[in-house]
Short mmCIF file of C-alpha atoms in Angstrom, two decimals:
data_model
loop_
_atom_site.label_atom_id
_atom_site.label_comp_id
_atom_site.label_asym_id
_atom_site.label_seq_id
_atom_site.Cartn_x
_atom_site.Cartn_y
_atom_site.Cartn_z
CA UNK A 1 271.33 48.22 -79.11
CA UNK A 2 274.55 47.02 -77.54
CA UNK A 3 276.35 44.06 -79.02
CA UNK A 4 278.28 41.55 -76.91
CA UNK A 5 282.01 42.11 -76.94
CA UNK A 6 284.14 39.76 -78.95
CA UNK A 7 285.95 38.56 -75.85
CA UNK A 8 282.79 37.85 -73.84
CA UNK A 9 281.30 34.39 -73.41
CA UNK A 10 278.71 33.36 -75.95
CA UNK A 11 275.15 32.89 -74.65
CA UNK A 12 274.23 29.28 -73.91
CA UNK A 13 272.20 27.37 -76.45
CA UNK A 14 268.73 26.94 -74.90
CA UNK A 15 268.06 23.70 -76.77
CA UNK A 16 271.38 22.22 -75.69
CA UNK A 17 270.78 23.33 -72.11
CA UNK A 18 267.32 21.75 -72.11
CA UNK A 19 268.71 18.48 -73.45
CA UNK A 20 271.53 18.41 -70.89
CA UNK A 21 269.04 19.02 -68.09
CA UNK A 22 266.84 16.20 -69.42
CA UNK A 23 269.83 13.88 -69.74
CA UNK A 24 271.24 14.61 -66.29
CA UNK A 25 267.93 14.37 -64.40
CA UNK A 26 266.19 11.46 -66.12
CA UNK A 27 267.07 7.83 -65.34
CA UNK A 28 268.38 5.59 -68.07
CA UNK A 29 265.40 3.54 -69.25
CA UNK A 30 262.90 6.41 -69.12
CA UNK A 31 265.32 8.63 -71.02
CA UNK A 32 265.98 5.94 -73.61
CA UNK A 33 262.28 5.31 -74.29
CA UNK A 34 261.57 9.01 -74.82
CA UNK A 35 264.65 9.56 -76.99
CA UNK A 36 263.83 6.56 -79.18
CA UNK A 37 260.23 7.79 -79.51
CA UNK A 38 261.48 11.21 -80.58
CA UNK A 39 263.91 9.74 -83.11
CA UNK A 40 261.15 7.44 -84.34
CA UNK A 41 258.85 10.40 -84.98
CA UNK A 42 261.56 12.37 -86.80
CA UNK A 43 262.44 9.35 -88.95
CA UNK A 44 258.78 8.95 -89.92
CA UNK A 45 259.13 12.19 -91.90
CA UNK A 46 261.65 10.42 -94.13
CA UNK A 47 260.15 6.95 -94.37
CA UNK A 48 256.80 5.52 -93.25
CA UNK A 49 258.00 2.44 -91.41
CA UNK A 50 254.85 1.77 -89.39
CA UNK A 51 253.75 -1.14 -91.58
CA UNK A 52 257.21 -2.69 -91.18
CA UNK A 53 257.28 -2.68 -87.35
CA UNK A 54 253.69 -2.46 -86.07
CA UNK A 55 252.00 -5.50 -84.56
CA UNK A 56 249.80 -6.77 -87.43
CA UNK A 57 248.13 -10.18 -86.93
CA UNK A 58 248.65 -11.34 -90.52
CA UNK A 59 252.42 -10.74 -90.49
CA UNK A 60 252.96 -12.00 -86.93
CA UNK A 61 250.78 -15.12 -87.04
CA UNK A 62 251.10 -16.17 -90.69
CA UNK A 63 254.46 -14.71 -91.74
CA UNK A 64 256.08 -15.36 -88.33
CA UNK A 65 257.48 -11.82 -88.00
CA UNK A 66 257.68 -12.15 -84.21
CA UNK A 67 260.01 -9.15 -83.90
CA UNK A 68 256.99 -6.88 -84.37
CA UNK A 69 255.74 -7.73 -80.88
CA UNK A 70 258.99 -6.41 -79.40
CA UNK A 71 259.60 -3.39 -81.64
CA UNK A 72 256.06 -2.06 -82.06
CA UNK A 73 256.13 0.04 -78.82
CA UNK A 74 259.00 2.05 -80.35
CA UNK A 75 256.93 3.14 -83.36
CA UNK A 76 255.81 6.75 -83.24
CA UNK A 77 254.51 8.64 -86.27
CA UNK A 78 252.28 11.26 -84.60
CA UNK A 79 253.34 14.48 -82.88
CA UNK A 80 250.26 14.36 -80.64
CA UNK A 81 251.33 10.96 -79.30
CA UNK A 82 254.88 12.18 -78.70
CA UNK A 83 253.75 15.26 -76.77
CA UNK A 84 251.43 13.24 -74.54
CA UNK A 85 254.21 10.72 -73.95
CA UNK A 86 256.51 13.45 -72.64
CA UNK A 87 253.75 14.99 -70.53
CA UNK A 88 252.83 11.69 -68.89
CA UNK A 89 255.71 9.25 -69.16
CA UNK A 90 258.53 11.61 -68.17
CA UNK A 91 257.50 12.02 -64.53
CA UNK A 92 255.74 8.66 -64.25
CA UNK A 93 258.78 6.87 -65.64
CA UNK A 94 261.10 8.69 -63.25
CA UNK A 95 259.09 7.63 -60.22
CA UNK A 96 258.71 4.03 -61.31
CA UNK A 97 262.36 3.66 -62.29
CA UNK A 98 263.66 5.26 -59.09
CA UNK A 99 261.30 3.03 -57.13
CA UNK A 100 261.95 -0.28 -58.90
CA UNK A 101 265.41 0.08 -60.42
CA UNK A 102 266.27 0.20 -64.12
CA UNK A 103 266.30 -3.56 -64.76
CA UNK A 104 263.02 -4.24 -62.94
CA UNK A 105 261.35 -1.25 -64.60
CA UNK A 106 262.52 -2.35 -68.04
CA UNK A 107 261.22 -5.87 -67.36
CA UNK A 108 257.86 -4.43 -66.29
CA UNK A 109 257.53 -2.23 -69.39
CA UNK A 110 258.53 -5.04 -71.71
CA UNK A 111 256.06 -7.39 -70.04
CA UNK A 112 253.19 -4.91 -70.34
CA UNK A 113 253.90 -4.39 -74.06
CA UNK A 114 254.21 -8.14 -74.66
CA UNK A 115 250.91 -8.94 -72.91
CA UNK A 116 249.09 -6.08 -74.66
CA UNK A 117 250.34 -7.16 -78.09
CA UNK A 118 249.61 -10.83 -77.42
CA UNK A 119 246.09 -10.05 -76.26
CA UNK A 120 245.56 -7.89 -79.33
CA UNK A 121 246.71 -10.70 -81.64
CA UNK A 122 244.46 -13.26 -79.95
CA UNK A 123 241.46 -10.93 -80.14
CA UNK A 124 241.93 -10.15 -83.85
CA UNK A 125 242.53 -13.77 -84.84
CA UNK A 126 239.47 -14.97 -82.91
CA UNK A 127 237.25 -12.30 -84.47
CA UNK A 128 238.61 -13.20 -87.91
CA UNK A 129 237.88 -16.89 -87.28
CA UNK A 130 234.27 -16.05 -86.42
CA UNK A 131 233.58 -13.45 -89.12
CA UNK A 132 236.13 -14.21 -91.87
CA UNK A 133 236.62 -10.46 -92.19
CA UNK A 134 240.20 -9.99 -93.42
CA UNK A 135 240.37 -6.47 -92.06
CA UNK A 136 240.98 -7.87 -88.58
CA UNK A 137 244.15 -9.56 -89.79
CA UNK A 138 245.52 -6.25 -91.08
CA UNK A 139 244.71 -4.23 -87.95
CA UNK A 140 247.79 -2.69 -86.35
CA UNK A 141 248.90 -1.76 -82.85
CA UNK A 142 252.00 0.27 -82.06
CA UNK A 143 253.39 3.14 -80.02
CA UNK A 144 254.75 3.87 -76.56
CA UNK A 145 251.20 4.00 -75.20
CA UNK A 146 251.15 0.21 -75.27
CA UNK A 147 253.46 0.56 -72.27
CA UNK A 148 252.25 3.83 -70.83
CA UNK A 149 248.61 2.86 -70.35
CA UNK A 150 249.64 -0.15 -68.29
CA UNK A 151 252.09 1.87 -66.19
CA UNK A 152 249.52 4.58 -65.45
CA UNK A 153 246.88 2.01 -64.49
CA UNK A 154 249.31 0.16 -62.21
CA UNK A 155 250.17 3.38 -60.40
CA UNK A 156 246.55 4.53 -60.10
CA UNK A 157 245.51 1.27 -58.44
CA UNK A 158 248.09 1.95 -55.73
CA UNK A 159 246.75 5.42 -54.91
CA UNK A 160 244.31 5.99 -52.01
CA UNK A 161 240.74 5.44 -53.19
CA UNK A 162 239.63 8.94 -52.16
CA UNK A 163 242.27 10.68 -54.26
CA UNK A 164 241.36 12.42 -57.54
CA UNK A 165 243.36 13.26 -60.64
CA UNK A 166 243.04 16.39 -62.72
CA UNK A 167 242.00 15.57 -66.27
CA UNK A 168 242.17 18.81 -68.25
CA UNK A 169 239.58 21.05 -66.56
CA UNK A 170 237.88 18.49 -64.35
CA UNK A 171 238.81 15.95 -61.70
CA UNK A 172 238.11 12.23 -61.85
CA UNK A 173 238.55 9.52 -59.19
CA UNK A 174 242.06 8.23 -59.47
CA UNK A 175 240.99 4.65 -60.19
CA UNK A 176 239.07 5.83 -63.27
CA UNK A 177 241.80 8.11 -64.64
CA UNK A 178 243.30 5.47 -66.98
CA UNK A 179 239.81 4.80 -68.36
CA UNK A 180 239.26 8.51 -69.01
CA UNK A 181 242.63 8.77 -70.75
CA UNK A 182 241.85 5.69 -72.82
CA UNK A 183 238.50 7.19 -73.85
CA UNK A 184 240.30 10.35 -75.01
CA UNK A 185 242.72 8.38 -77.17
CA UNK A 186 239.94 6.21 -78.55
CA UNK A 187 238.00 9.34 -79.52
CA UNK A 188 240.92 10.81 -81.46
CA UNK A 189 242.49 7.59 -82.76
CA UNK A 190 239.76 4.98 -82.74
CA UNK A 191 240.10 1.82 -84.76
CA UNK A 192 241.16 -1.60 -83.61
CA UNK A 193 244.39 -0.24 -82.11
CA UNK A 194 242.25 0.86 -79.16
CA UNK A 195 241.83 -2.81 -78.30
CA UNK A 196 245.55 -3.08 -77.56
CA UNK A 197 245.39 0.04 -75.38
CA UNK A 198 242.40 -1.37 -73.49
CA UNK A 199 244.31 -4.59 -72.86
CA UNK A 200 247.29 -2.56 -71.61
CA UNK A 201 245.00 -0.75 -69.14
CA UNK A 202 243.64 -4.10 -67.97
CA UNK A 203 247.16 -5.48 -67.51
CA UNK A 204 248.06 -2.44 -65.41
CA UNK A 205 244.99 -2.87 -63.20
CA UNK A 206 245.73 -6.56 -62.67
CA UNK A 207 249.38 -5.90 -61.85
CA UNK A 208 248.45 -3.17 -59.40
CA UNK A 209 246.26 -5.70 -57.61
CA UNK A 210 249.12 -8.19 -57.42
CA UNK A 211 247.68 -10.72 -59.87
CA UNK A 212 250.51 -10.58 -62.41
CA UNK A 213 253.49 -10.44 -60.07
CA UNK A 214 254.74 -13.81 -61.30
CA UNK A 215 255.07 -12.34 -64.81
CA UNK A 216 255.81 -8.63 -64.48
CA UNK A 217 257.74 -8.39 -61.20
CA UNK A 218 261.44 -9.23 -61.39
CA UNK A 219 263.07 -10.43 -58.19
CA UNK A 220 265.86 -8.35 -56.72
CA UNK A 221 268.28 -11.27 -56.88
CA UNK A 222 267.70 -11.76 -60.59
CA UNK A 223 268.09 -8.03 -61.30
CA UNK A 224 271.41 -7.94 -59.43
CA UNK A 225 272.59 -11.07 -61.24
CA UNK A 226 271.90 -9.45 -64.61
CA UNK A 227 273.56 -6.17 -63.58
CA UNK A 228 276.69 -8.05 -62.57
CA UNK A 229 276.61 -10.24 -65.68
CA UNK A 230 275.09 -9.61 -69.10
CA UNK A 231 274.19 -5.99 -68.29
CA UNK A 232 277.45 -5.07 -66.54
CA UNK A 233 278.54 -2.64 -69.28
CA UNK A 234 275.12 -1.00 -69.44
CA UNK A 235 274.93 -0.67 -65.65
CA UNK A 236 277.90 1.69 -65.71
CA UNK A 237 276.11 4.22 -67.89
CA UNK A 238 274.91 7.55 -66.42
CA UNK A 239 271.39 7.39 -65.04
CA UNK A 240 271.29 3.65 -64.45
CA UNK A 241 269.41 2.96 -61.20
CA UNK A 242 270.96 -0.20 -59.82
CA UNK A 243 268.72 -2.57 -57.90
CA UNK A 244 270.46 -1.89 -54.57
CA UNK A 245 269.93 1.85 -55.00
CA UNK A 246 266.20 1.80 -55.85
CA UNK A 247 264.48 4.03 -53.30
CA UNK A 248 261.03 2.48 -53.06
CA UNK A 249 258.13 4.59 -51.82
CA UNK A 250 260.36 7.67 -51.41
CA UNK A 251 260.05 8.10 -55.18
CA UNK A 252 256.41 9.10 -54.58
CA UNK A 253 256.66 11.03 -51.32
CA UNK A 254 259.55 13.30 -52.38
CA UNK A 255 258.71 14.44 -55.90
CA UNK A 256 259.39 18.18 -56.34
CA UNK A 257 256.27 20.33 -56.43
CA UNK A 258 257.19 21.72 -59.84
CA UNK A 259 256.71 18.26 -61.32
CA UNK A 260 253.00 18.11 -60.47
CA UNK A 261 251.15 19.12 -63.62
CA UNK A 262 247.76 18.66 -65.24
CA UNK A 263 248.75 15.43 -66.92
CA UNK A 264 251.35 14.38 -64.35
CA UNK A 265 250.86 11.30 -62.23
CA UNK A 266 251.63 12.58 -58.76
CA UNK A 267 249.25 11.65 -55.96
CA UNK A 268 250.95 13.01 -52.87
CA UNK A 269 252.04 16.49 -51.93
CA UNK A 270 255.81 16.15 -51.94
CA UNK A 271 258.57 17.30 -49.66
CA UNK A 272 261.37 19.32 -51.19
CA UNK A 273 264.61 17.36 -51.29
CA UNK A 274 267.87 18.74 -52.71
CA UNK A 275 269.25 16.54 -55.45
CA UNK A 276 272.89 15.63 -55.80
CA UNK A 277 274.65 13.34 -58.23
CA UNK A 278 274.36 9.89 -56.71
CA UNK A 279 274.52 11.31 -53.21
CA UNK A 280 273.28 9.53 -50.12
CA UNK A 281 271.17 11.47 -47.66
CA UNK A 282 271.03 11.37 -43.88
CA UNK A 283 268.32 8.74 -43.65
CA UNK A 284 270.68 5.83 -43.79
CA UNK A 285 271.91 5.66 -47.35
CA UNK A 286 268.78 6.37 -49.37
CA UNK A 287 269.62 8.26 -52.59
CA UNK A 288 267.82 11.55 -53.16
CA UNK A 289 265.12 11.78 -55.79
CA UNK A 290 266.47 13.44 -58.90
CA UNK A 291 269.98 12.07 -58.43
CA UNK A 292 271.46 9.79 -61.03
CA UNK A 293 272.37 6.51 -59.38
CA UNK A 294 275.68 5.03 -60.42
CA UNK A 295 276.83 1.46 -59.73
CA UNK A 296 279.41 2.84 -57.30
CA UNK A 297 276.58 3.61 -54.90
CA UNK A 298 275.49 0.00 -54.57
CA UNK A 299 277.28 -0.77 -51.33
CA UNK A 300 276.43 2.56 -49.77
CA UNK A 301 272.72 2.17 -50.21
CA UNK A 302 272.06 -1.55 -50.27
CA UNK A 303 271.51 -1.86 -46.52
CA UNK A 304 268.58 0.54 -46.32
CA UNK A 305 266.98 0.91 -49.75
CA UNK A 306 264.17 -1.39 -50.78
CA UNK A 307 262.77 -1.14 -54.29
CA UNK A 308 259.12 -1.05 -53.33
CA UNK A 309 256.20 1.29 -53.75
CA UNK A 310 253.55 0.53 -51.15
CA UNK A 311 250.10 1.94 -51.85
CA UNK A 312 246.74 1.71 -50.17
CA UNK A 313 246.37 -1.92 -51.13
CA UNK A 314 249.68 -2.92 -49.57
CA UNK A 315 250.95 -4.40 -52.85
CA UNK A 316 254.46 -3.42 -53.88
CA UNK A 317 255.62 -2.41 -57.33
CA UNK A 318 259.24 -3.07 -56.44
CA UNK A 319 260.99 -5.94 -54.76
CA UNK A 320 260.47 -6.08 -50.97
CA UNK A 321 258.25 -4.64 -48.24
CA UNK A 322 259.45 -2.53 -45.32
CA UNK A 323 257.30 -1.41 -42.39
CA UNK A 324 259.04 1.95 -42.28
CA UNK A 325 258.22 2.53 -45.95
CA UNK A 326 254.55 1.78 -45.28
CA UNK A 327 254.48 4.23 -42.38
CA UNK A 328 256.21 6.95 -44.40
CA UNK A 329 253.83 6.55 -47.34
CA UNK A 330 250.74 6.63 -45.14
CA UNK A 331 252.01 9.64 -43.22
CA UNK A 332 252.67 11.47 -46.49
CA UNK A 333 249.14 10.76 -47.68
CA UNK A 334 247.60 11.93 -44.39
CA UNK A 335 249.61 15.15 -44.45
CA UNK A 336 248.61 15.80 -48.06
CA UNK A 337 244.92 15.30 -47.26
CA UNK A 338 245.15 17.59 -44.22
CA UNK A 339 246.80 20.35 -46.25
CA UNK A 340 244.18 20.03 -48.99
CA UNK A 341 241.47 20.33 -46.36
CA UNK A 342 243.06 23.48 -44.93
CA UNK A 343 243.29 25.07 -48.39
CA UNK A 344 239.66 24.17 -49.07
CA UNK A 345 238.55 25.93 -45.86
#
């Protein structure tokens, strides 16, 4: 067995290479959520902090520990939850963040978590008032799935009604996929925490139908104002998708084929697009999917990029609406359906 020479280069560390690939190809907010969830799980081996941060009606409503509503989505003490978060949120988060921009996506995620936690608190307090069962006041809700269920439901509402999603070894209509996923988590986890997840699914459905835009959709002008003001230092970090550079529906129609997995959230058969760091392609300044958008690209892409995802309902997840985006999205769906029909024959 030959040994490498002393003067030769050392083999790359596979773990370091995997992390660098994740860091370089994942936008800022999605990357931050997953990294915090991972650190949260590792820290749970040292100290069980769930009772200190989870949304518990007694502590929030009677001890006024309001911070729990904000911090509870960052709690993660189960490996199963962490694995499913990476399988689902990694690609879903990329598409939503590239489509909406980092500020708008962060606002959306925070709003979903806030509404889910608030609904959970109201439900538990009302049931306690009717039954006087103290167990409802000590019920807890926490974890990244407070956000993820709402994001998945919002995306599924936008998909064409005839599309189906693979759920392990079977396929379910896309509009029922969040319900199937919720049933799986309820089966394994159960308890009153499922109420918060159910509320998150409902929030996602309502947002996808355009009924919560006044709460969960941040205007492009406000996002730009924050990026130029209080978030100016953060907006210069690698992976930050500035509002001007959000690429709208192209985030769905150009996802690499390798990203479509069993638990992924891709609806359309994608077109292969080479990724470059913050580059602008030939379609008039639209950044390529997979590129990390830096604030320096604002002027180059602001004239042609709209942060909108237009689905079958015509409702947009991002800021504006462009007729060309609608045409591109519909054409992508038609081509995907035709190719699926050819493969079936």
